[in-house]
XYZ file of C-alpha atoms in Angstrom:
483
model
C 0.015 0.023 0.118
C 0.891 3.687 -0.318
C 2.594 4.498 2.955
C 2.195 7.576 4.490
C 5.634 9.328 5.177
C 6.695 8.939 8.823
C 7.955 12.244 10.315
C 10.735 11.952 12.115
C 12.878 14.800 13.997
C 16.213 13.753 12.463
C 17.382 14.561 8.721
C 18.788 11.359 7.463
C 19.326 7.616 9.067
C 23.028 8.657 9.318
C 22.186 11.364 11.821
C 19.912 8.939 13.633
C 22.517 6.212 13.833
C 25.173 8.720 14.694
C 23.234 9.745 17.774
C 22.907 6.055 18.966
C 26.766 5.552 18.495
C 27.344 8.907 20.486
C 24.860 7.890 23.286
C 27.031 4.940 23.942
C 30.531 6.145 23.607
C 33.107 5.688 25.887
C 33.853 9.466 25.686
C 32.122 11.681 28.139
C 32.076 14.521 25.634
C 30.600 12.707 22.541
C 27.903 11.436 25.118
C 27.131 14.944 25.979
C 26.698 15.599 22.265
C 24.573 12.774 21.855
C 22.090 14.113 24.681
C 22.134 17.562 23.263
C 20.811 16.421 19.714
C 18.158 14.401 21.275
C 17.404 17.724 23.061
C 16.969 19.389 20.122
C 14.795 16.641 18.541
C 12.530 17.039 21.622
C 12.006 20.614 20.364
C 10.930 19.118 16.802
C 8.803 16.782 18.421
C 7.862 13.037 17.411
C 11.081 11.468 19.096
C 10.675 7.706 19.878
C 10.389 6.772 23.486
C 13.323 4.404 23.291
C 15.687 7.241 22.121
C 14.204 9.640 24.653
C 14.773 7.377 27.564
C 18.294 6.438 26.342
C 19.322 10.066 26.504
C 17.620 10.706 29.832
C 19.601 7.811 31.472
C 22.752 8.688 29.757
C 22.350 12.256 30.854
C 21.482 10.924 34.556
C 24.785 8.665 34.757
C 26.851 11.567 33.373
C 25.389 14.168 36.044
C 26.204 11.431 38.805
C 29.793 11.115 37.832
C 30.598 14.843 37.172
C 27.839 16.276 39.944
C 28.531 19.687 41.113
C 29.090 20.362 44.732
C 26.106 20.685 46.843
C 24.176 17.972 45.169
C 23.372 15.444 48.009
C 22.835 11.637 47.712
C 19.004 12.156 48.554
C 18.542 14.555 45.647
C 20.605 12.238 43.365
C 18.398 9.292 44.324
C 15.282 11.365 43.410
C 16.712 12.045 40.014
C 17.503 8.577 39.390
C 14.190 7.305 40.689
C 12.662 9.756 38.167
C 14.627 8.590 35.377
C 13.700 4.843 36.043
C 10.122 5.801 36.617
C 9.792 7.640 32.970
C 11.970 4.916 31.393
C 9.614 2.021 32.677
C 6.405 3.878 32.131
C 7.325 5.338 28.491
C 8.223 1.829 27.225
C 5.571 -0.195 28.773
C 2.646 1.886 28.232
C 3.302 1.260 24.263
C 2.234 -2.493 24.826
C -1.234 -1.305 26.564
C -3.699 -2.082 24.177
C -7.305 -3.220 24.204
C -10.426 -2.191 25.971
C -8.968 -3.385 29.273
C -5.803 -2.328 31.096
C -3.084 -5.020 31.499
C -0.745 -5.047 34.498
C 2.707 -3.578 33.963
C 4.439 -6.948 34.913
C 2.639 -8.788 31.902
C 3.514 -6.038 29.572
C 7.031 -5.783 30.479
C 7.325 -9.586 30.064
C 5.858 -9.533 26.767
C 8.431 -7.395 25.266
C 11.415 -8.848 27.257
C 12.114 -6.405 29.796
C 13.534 -7.477 33.440
C 10.665 -7.823 35.807
C 12.712 -6.176 38.579
C 12.571 -2.832 36.465
C 8.865 -2.919 37.052
C 9.274 -3.720 40.757
C 11.771 -0.983 41.178
C 9.507 1.478 39.422
C 6.705 0.496 41.744
C 9.084 0.755 44.865
C 10.155 4.421 43.664
C 6.521 5.330 43.246
C 4.886 3.951 46.256
C 7.380 2.786 48.663
C 10.961 3.925 49.879
C 13.248 4.984 47.229
C 16.135 2.157 47.061
C 19.696 2.869 47.564
C 21.905 5.015 45.253
C 23.861 2.001 44.472
C 20.711 -0.121 43.376
C 19.694 2.935 41.238
C 22.980 3.298 39.576
C 22.846 -0.510 38.752
C 19.318 -0.157 37.528
C 20.165 2.754 35.155
C 23.044 0.992 33.591
C 21.275 -2.122 33.108
C 18.335 -0.346 31.692
C 20.726 1.320 28.934
C 21.969 -2.164 28.298
C 18.567 -3.498 27.464
C 17.861 -0.492 25.420
C 20.983 -1.037 23.375
C 20.141 -4.744 22.730
C 16.484 -4.636 22.174
C 16.369 -1.259 20.239
C 19.482 0.274 19.097
C 21.426 -3.041 17.903
C 18.101 -3.779 15.966
C 18.511 -0.405 14.204
C 21.970 -1.274 12.774
C 20.760 -4.079 10.819
C 22.032 -2.566 7.601
C 21.244 -4.988 4.651
C 23.758 -5.762 1.983
C 23.693 -5.058 -1.536
C 22.615 -8.606 -2.325
C 19.874 -8.613 0.027
C 17.336 -9.111 -2.491
C 18.950 -12.439 -4.081
C 19.653 -13.630 -0.397
C 15.968 -13.368 0.305
C 15.043 -14.758 -3.121
C 17.313 -17.718 -2.558
C 16.052 -18.572 1.047
C 12.708 -18.365 0.116
C 12.984 -20.732 -3.107
C 15.106 -23.070 -0.794
C 12.067 -23.175 1.384
C 9.642 -23.736 -1.274
C 11.895 -26.670 -2.678
C 12.136 -28.160 0.575
C 8.529 -27.883 1.360
C 7.639 -29.365 -1.879
C 9.939 -32.248 -1.510
C 8.056 -33.127 1.811
C 4.690 -33.533 -0.089
C 5.324 -37.080 -1.351
C 3.221 -39.992 -0.273
C 5.792 -42.603 0.795
C 6.629 -42.026 4.657
C 10.095 -43.173 4.198
C 10.692 -40.016 1.592
C 8.771 -37.673 4.033
C 11.090 -38.428 6.842
C 14.273 -38.031 4.505
C 12.989 -34.647 3.299
C 11.968 -33.423 6.778
C 15.350 -32.639 7.876
C 16.178 -30.598 4.749
C 12.934 -28.553 5.200
C 13.606 -27.877 8.795
C 17.172 -26.592 7.807
C 15.817 -24.535 5.106
C 12.900 -23.093 7.424
C 15.771 -22.410 9.950
C 17.901 -20.509 7.520
C 15.053 -18.422 6.484
C 14.144 -17.505 9.653
C 17.597 -16.490 10.695
C 17.921 -14.266 7.668
C 14.524 -12.586 8.169
C 15.328 -12.167 12.184
C 18.061 -9.858 11.280
C 16.198 -7.535 8.908
C 14.496 -4.435 9.713
C 10.901 -4.232 9.225
C 11.148 -2.176 6.296
C 12.770 -5.274 4.596
C 8.997 -6.481 4.111
C 8.343 -3.818 1.786
C 11.694 -3.605 0.111
C 12.495 -7.259 -0.205
C 10.128 -9.808 0.872
C 7.016 -8.812 -0.670
C 8.689 -8.057 -4.258
C 10.242 -11.565 -4.154
C 6.876 -13.282 -3.000
C 5.185 -11.676 -5.905
C 7.297 -12.891 -8.491
C 6.485 -16.089 -10.430
C 7.332 -19.172 -8.733
C 6.473 -18.263 -5.212
C 3.163 -17.019 -4.368
C 2.299 -16.832 -8.362
C 2.657 -20.405 -9.642
C 5.105 -20.684 -12.472
C 2.828 -22.508 -14.661
C 0.217 -20.668 -16.142
C -2.147 -23.258 -16.225
C -2.142 -23.518 -12.480
C -2.924 -19.701 -11.875
C -6.393 -17.764 -11.221
C -8.293 -16.673 -14.318
C -10.451 -13.445 -14.968
C -13.004 -12.318 -14.111
C -13.601 -14.601 -11.059
C -10.047 -14.607 -9.960
C -10.714 -17.754 -7.829
C -7.556 -19.054 -5.755
C -6.611 -22.521 -7.160
C -7.660 -25.390 -4.747
C -5.129 -26.122 -2.000
C -2.619 -23.371 -3.485
C -3.119 -20.792 -0.396
C -2.844 -23.728 2.049
C 0.752 -24.600 1.175
C 1.726 -21.186 2.182
C 0.423 -21.235 5.605
C 3.748 -22.315 7.306
C 5.456 -19.505 5.538
C 2.982 -16.800 6.486
C 3.117 -18.137 10.135
C 7.013 -17.433 10.123
C 6.536 -13.814 8.911
C 3.676 -13.118 11.244
C 6.217 -14.365 13.962
C 8.707 -12.099 12.864
C 6.868 -8.729 11.940
C 3.336 -9.261 13.020
C 0.181 -10.001 10.932
C -0.745 -6.292 10.178
C 2.701 -5.317 8.817
C 3.089 -8.521 6.705
C -0.576 -8.389 4.890
C -0.502 -4.665 4.765
C 2.567 -4.726 3.062
C 1.232 -7.593 0.848
C -1.486 -5.740 -0.350
C 0.510 -2.713 -0.957
C 3.094 -4.691 -3.126
C 0.028 -6.217 -5.096
C -1.624 -2.835 -5.505
C 1.734 -1.098 -6.738
C 1.734 -4.040 -9.518
C -1.691 -4.128 -10.595
C -2.428 -0.318 -10.504
C 0.948 1.486 -11.605
C 0.668 5.203 -12.534
C 0.781 4.356 -16.222
C -0.773 7.422 -17.546
C -2.048 6.573 -21.121
C -0.553 3.155 -21.459
C -3.783 1.697 -21.782
C -6.513 -0.283 -19.959
C -4.184 -3.209 -19.309
C -1.334 -1.045 -17.816
C 0.803 -2.040 -20.731
C 4.142 -1.038 -19.150
C 7.523 -2.872 -18.953
C 6.853 -3.811 -15.195
C 3.140 -4.776 -15.578
C 2.299 -8.360 -14.792
C 0.720 -10.714 -17.365
C -2.903 -11.217 -17.483
C -2.529 -14.569 -15.766
C -0.171 -12.928 -13.079
C -2.520 -10.265 -12.474
C -5.300 -12.510 -11.796
C -3.263 -14.549 -9.410
C -2.538 -11.214 -7.488
C -6.258 -10.559 -7.530
C -6.994 -13.964 -5.816
C -4.535 -13.180 -3.240
C -6.184 -10.019 -2.564
C -9.316 -11.964 -2.018
C -7.788 -14.408 0.106
C -6.290 -11.646 2.440
C -9.722 -9.863 2.867
C -11.467 -13.067 3.754
C -8.733 -14.220 6.396
C -7.900 -11.006 7.752
C -10.490 -8.059 7.110
C -13.637 -7.739 9.064
C -16.317 -5.175 7.816
C -17.138 -2.579 10.379
C -15.054 -4.521 12.851
C -11.503 -4.734 14.318
C -9.345 -5.859 11.235
C -5.937 -7.368 11.125
C -5.623 -5.337 7.939
C -6.698 -1.802 6.598
C -7.872 -1.159 3.279
C -7.870 2.530 2.757
C -4.620 2.925 0.923
C -5.662 0.023 -1.145
C -8.607 1.743 -2.161
C -6.926 4.975 -2.963
C -4.535 3.625 -5.042
C -7.118 1.564 -7.101
C -9.444 4.807 -7.454
C -6.843 6.712 -8.789
C -6.256 4.270 -11.344
C -8.235 3.592 -14.407
C -7.336 -0.098 -15.370
C -8.924 -3.345 -15.496
C -6.674 -4.808 -12.969
C -7.597 -2.124 -10.316
C -11.463 -2.609 -11.073
C -11.048 -6.353 -10.304
C -9.329 -5.346 -7.125
C -12.161 -2.996 -6.240
C -14.696 -5.823 -7.097
C -12.948 -7.862 -4.476
C -13.111 -5.339 -1.980
C -16.954 -4.838 -2.564
C -17.363 -8.762 -2.358
C -15.726 -8.693 0.906
C -17.357 -5.720 2.514
C -21.215 -5.157 1.628
C -21.426 -1.579 2.876
C -18.504 -0.540 1.017
C -20.028 -2.626 -2.142
C -23.029 0.056 -2.032
C -20.334 2.993 -2.198
C -18.051 1.604 -4.715
C -20.713 0.402 -7.137
C -20.847 3.885 -8.986
C -16.958 3.997 -9.352
C -17.025 0.297 -10.492
C -19.730 0.838 -13.162
C -17.911 4.228 -14.372
C -14.745 2.221 -15.000
C -16.512 -0.872 -16.652
C -18.063 1.853 -19.157
C -14.851 3.793 -19.463
C -12.863 0.620 -20.364
C -15.578 -0.568 -22.641
C -15.201 2.790 -24.454
C -11.521 2.501 -24.814
C -11.821 -1.120 -26.185
C -14.317 0.015 -28.750
C -12.088 2.858 -29.754
C -9.101 0.537 -29.969
C -11.101 -1.776 -32.293
C -12.190 1.111 -34.486
C -8.610 2.364 -34.863
C -7.295 -1.197 -35.774
C -10.214 -1.640 -38.365
C -9.441 1.698 -39.894
C -5.882 0.480 -40.435
C -4.440 2.601 -37.777
C -3.418 -0.111 -35.328
C -0.062 -1.036 -34.791
C 0.601 -4.227 -37.104
C 1.344 -7.410 -35.622
C 4.507 -9.460 -36.014
C 5.264 -13.052 -36.355
C 8.075 -15.223 -37.443
C 7.037 -15.358 -40.824
C 6.501 -11.589 -41.261
C 9.904 -11.031 -39.898
C 11.530 -13.703 -42.301
C 9.845 -11.683 -45.288
C 11.096 -8.283 -44.058
C 14.637 -9.812 -44.055
C 14.144 -11.245 -47.397
C 12.789 -8.025 -48.924
C 15.834 -6.126 -47.287
C 18.516 -8.421 -48.594
C 17.003 -7.906 -52.361
C 17.155 -4.465 -51.791
C 20.645 -4.495 -50.732
C 21.635 -6.771 -53.568
C 19.856 -4.124 -56.128
C 21.765 -1.109 -54.625
C 25.273 -2.690 -54.530
C 24.829 -3.777 -58.110
C 27.693 -5.241 -60.412
C 30.605 -3.276 -58.369
C 29.989 -4.999 -55.224
C 30.545 -8.367 -57.148
C 33.767 -6.896 -58.760
C 35.173 -6.052 -55.534
C 34.249 -9.376 -53.782
C 36.099 -11.209 -56.775
C 39.260 -8.806 -56.189
C 38.944 -9.684 -52.426
C 39.064 -13.438 -53.067
C 42.239 -12.903 -55.020
C 43.922 -11.233 -52.371
C 43.354 -13.877 -49.935
C 44.412 -16.595 -52.251
C 47.681 -14.740 -52.796
C 48.093 -14.172 -49.087
C 47.379 -17.649 -48.322
C 47.618 -17.399 -44.429
C 45.131 -14.574 -44.182
C 42.202 -15.343 -41.920
C 38.620 -15.994 -43.138
C 37.562 -12.814 -41.442
C 39.636 -10.739 -44.023
C 37.141 -11.568 -46.662
C 34.661 -8.419 -45.059
C 37.833 -6.180 -44.971
C 36.034 -3.798 -47.482
C 33.811 -2.519 -44.529
C 30.805 -4.522 -45.447
C 29.365 -7.462 -43.372
C 28.885 -10.903 -44.994
C 26.821 -13.835 -44.195
C 29.111 -16.955 -43.029
C 28.161 -20.184 -44.589
C 25.434 -21.931 -42.464
C 27.388 -25.424 -42.342
C 30.859 -23.370 -41.085
C 29.366 -21.416 -38.706
C 29.925 -22.160 -34.596
C 28.811 -20.179 -31.624
C 31.255 -17.450 -30.660
C 31.254 -14.807 -27.986
C 29.426 -11.441 -28.711
C 32.109 -9.023 -30.542
C 33.963 -12.110 -31.772
C 34.298 -13.331 -35.390
C 32.749 -16.864 -36.386
C 36.584 -18.075 -36.363
C 36.714 -16.967 -32.649
C 39.349 -14.125 -33.462
C 38.631 -10.596 -32.178
C 38.584 -7.944 -34.929
C 40.846 -4.914 -34.575
C 38.597 -2.134 -34.288
C 41.075 0.469 -33.178
C 42.162 3.471 -35.106
C 45.586 3.520 -36.800
C 48.339 5.326 -34.531
C 48.951 7.947 -36.960
C 45.355 9.629 -36.345
C 46.447 10.578 -32.911
C 48.562 13.405 -34.528
C 45.801 14.602 -36.819
C 43.797 17.710 -35.565
C 39.916 17.473 -35.205
C 39.718 20.894 -36.836
C 41.793 22.455 -39.493
C 44.250 25.056 -38.275
C 45.083 28.236 -40.097
C 48.549 28.902 -41.106
């Protein structure tokens, strides 16, 4: 889906990651610089709670290390207590969802936060504030936890070959899964180990990726022929119903569960819907009703993608209720694109949501009439002889034969005399290669029985032609000079 740009206080990823490095630097001056940048970000707003908490804890530890005269231990304990309370509350409250509030301990356990952080927060709020030594240790451990659970995950920079690695892992997973679908129990046991190894390798690769990798790498690969879209066109869905082939979606259940465990169902399926929408409804202008651009999918490919839209809406969309996926962006993309594929997606949404069906009906009907008019116009243009002529192998051969005849007529007898002279020169030279027969500058056909495959740029005998200019041309001026 078209994602709304996320507003952040930093100007680039480099600045963001540089602040993380500064906050965890061994140099006190560098840490103070990181804290100062986060304070500037706070003025801009939208600072992630983990970044804000990290800066507060680092600032607290530095203030303790270089505390000014007159700062009592009690005052320092209160400052530590406030920093820890805000740290726990800001991080844990992000998980507080639903109609009924859950306990802090349960929420902390869900995100992997040590339970004693919650107990310390309770003591600082409702009981006696712990000792300075305990608070210092808690602050240091909290920074370590933020480093492991937040900052290190932001450092997952993908190499240039990430797309190939993702494609290879997914294809290996599918091949191992297909191998386990044999009837013999002995063969099933033999392939089970290979499948488990392929799944573990895929899980390890996905586990080191940022959430943006779903949109950038995973979804584009999944939508290629051979994965979610069958390689064999006969096994794909067909327009206009775009029904999912029997049993095809079931075999992808294990992969979808793995993706959901890694990133959550909402992110995975919303990004999948977004990728499908981008493929089916590109901004193609006047390219035609079937989005005839270089990156447009074939008709059977598009029908299969619409079938996946229907499947996702059936499994993860609840009309008028709490759904796993949101379809607002999907509708916007399709309504802004006049095309056969986008109309098919709108019909799929209409079938999934009766309320939206009434609202979308005027748009679907209008797109149907517009597409029918375009088809009629194209047919009339072709009938009038203005359409683009179709090409076949026979027409191309006829065109080549006609060009050869015209070339022979243009060269005339002079070409034949020149060819005879070249043949005499070859006989006189004796050892001159066959490539010299075309030294006059014209191309000549090689005898069919003598032709052998050769690299591009080489002659039929495997030699590399000398195409460089003679050395004496280096001293010739490009423009005439006056005396």
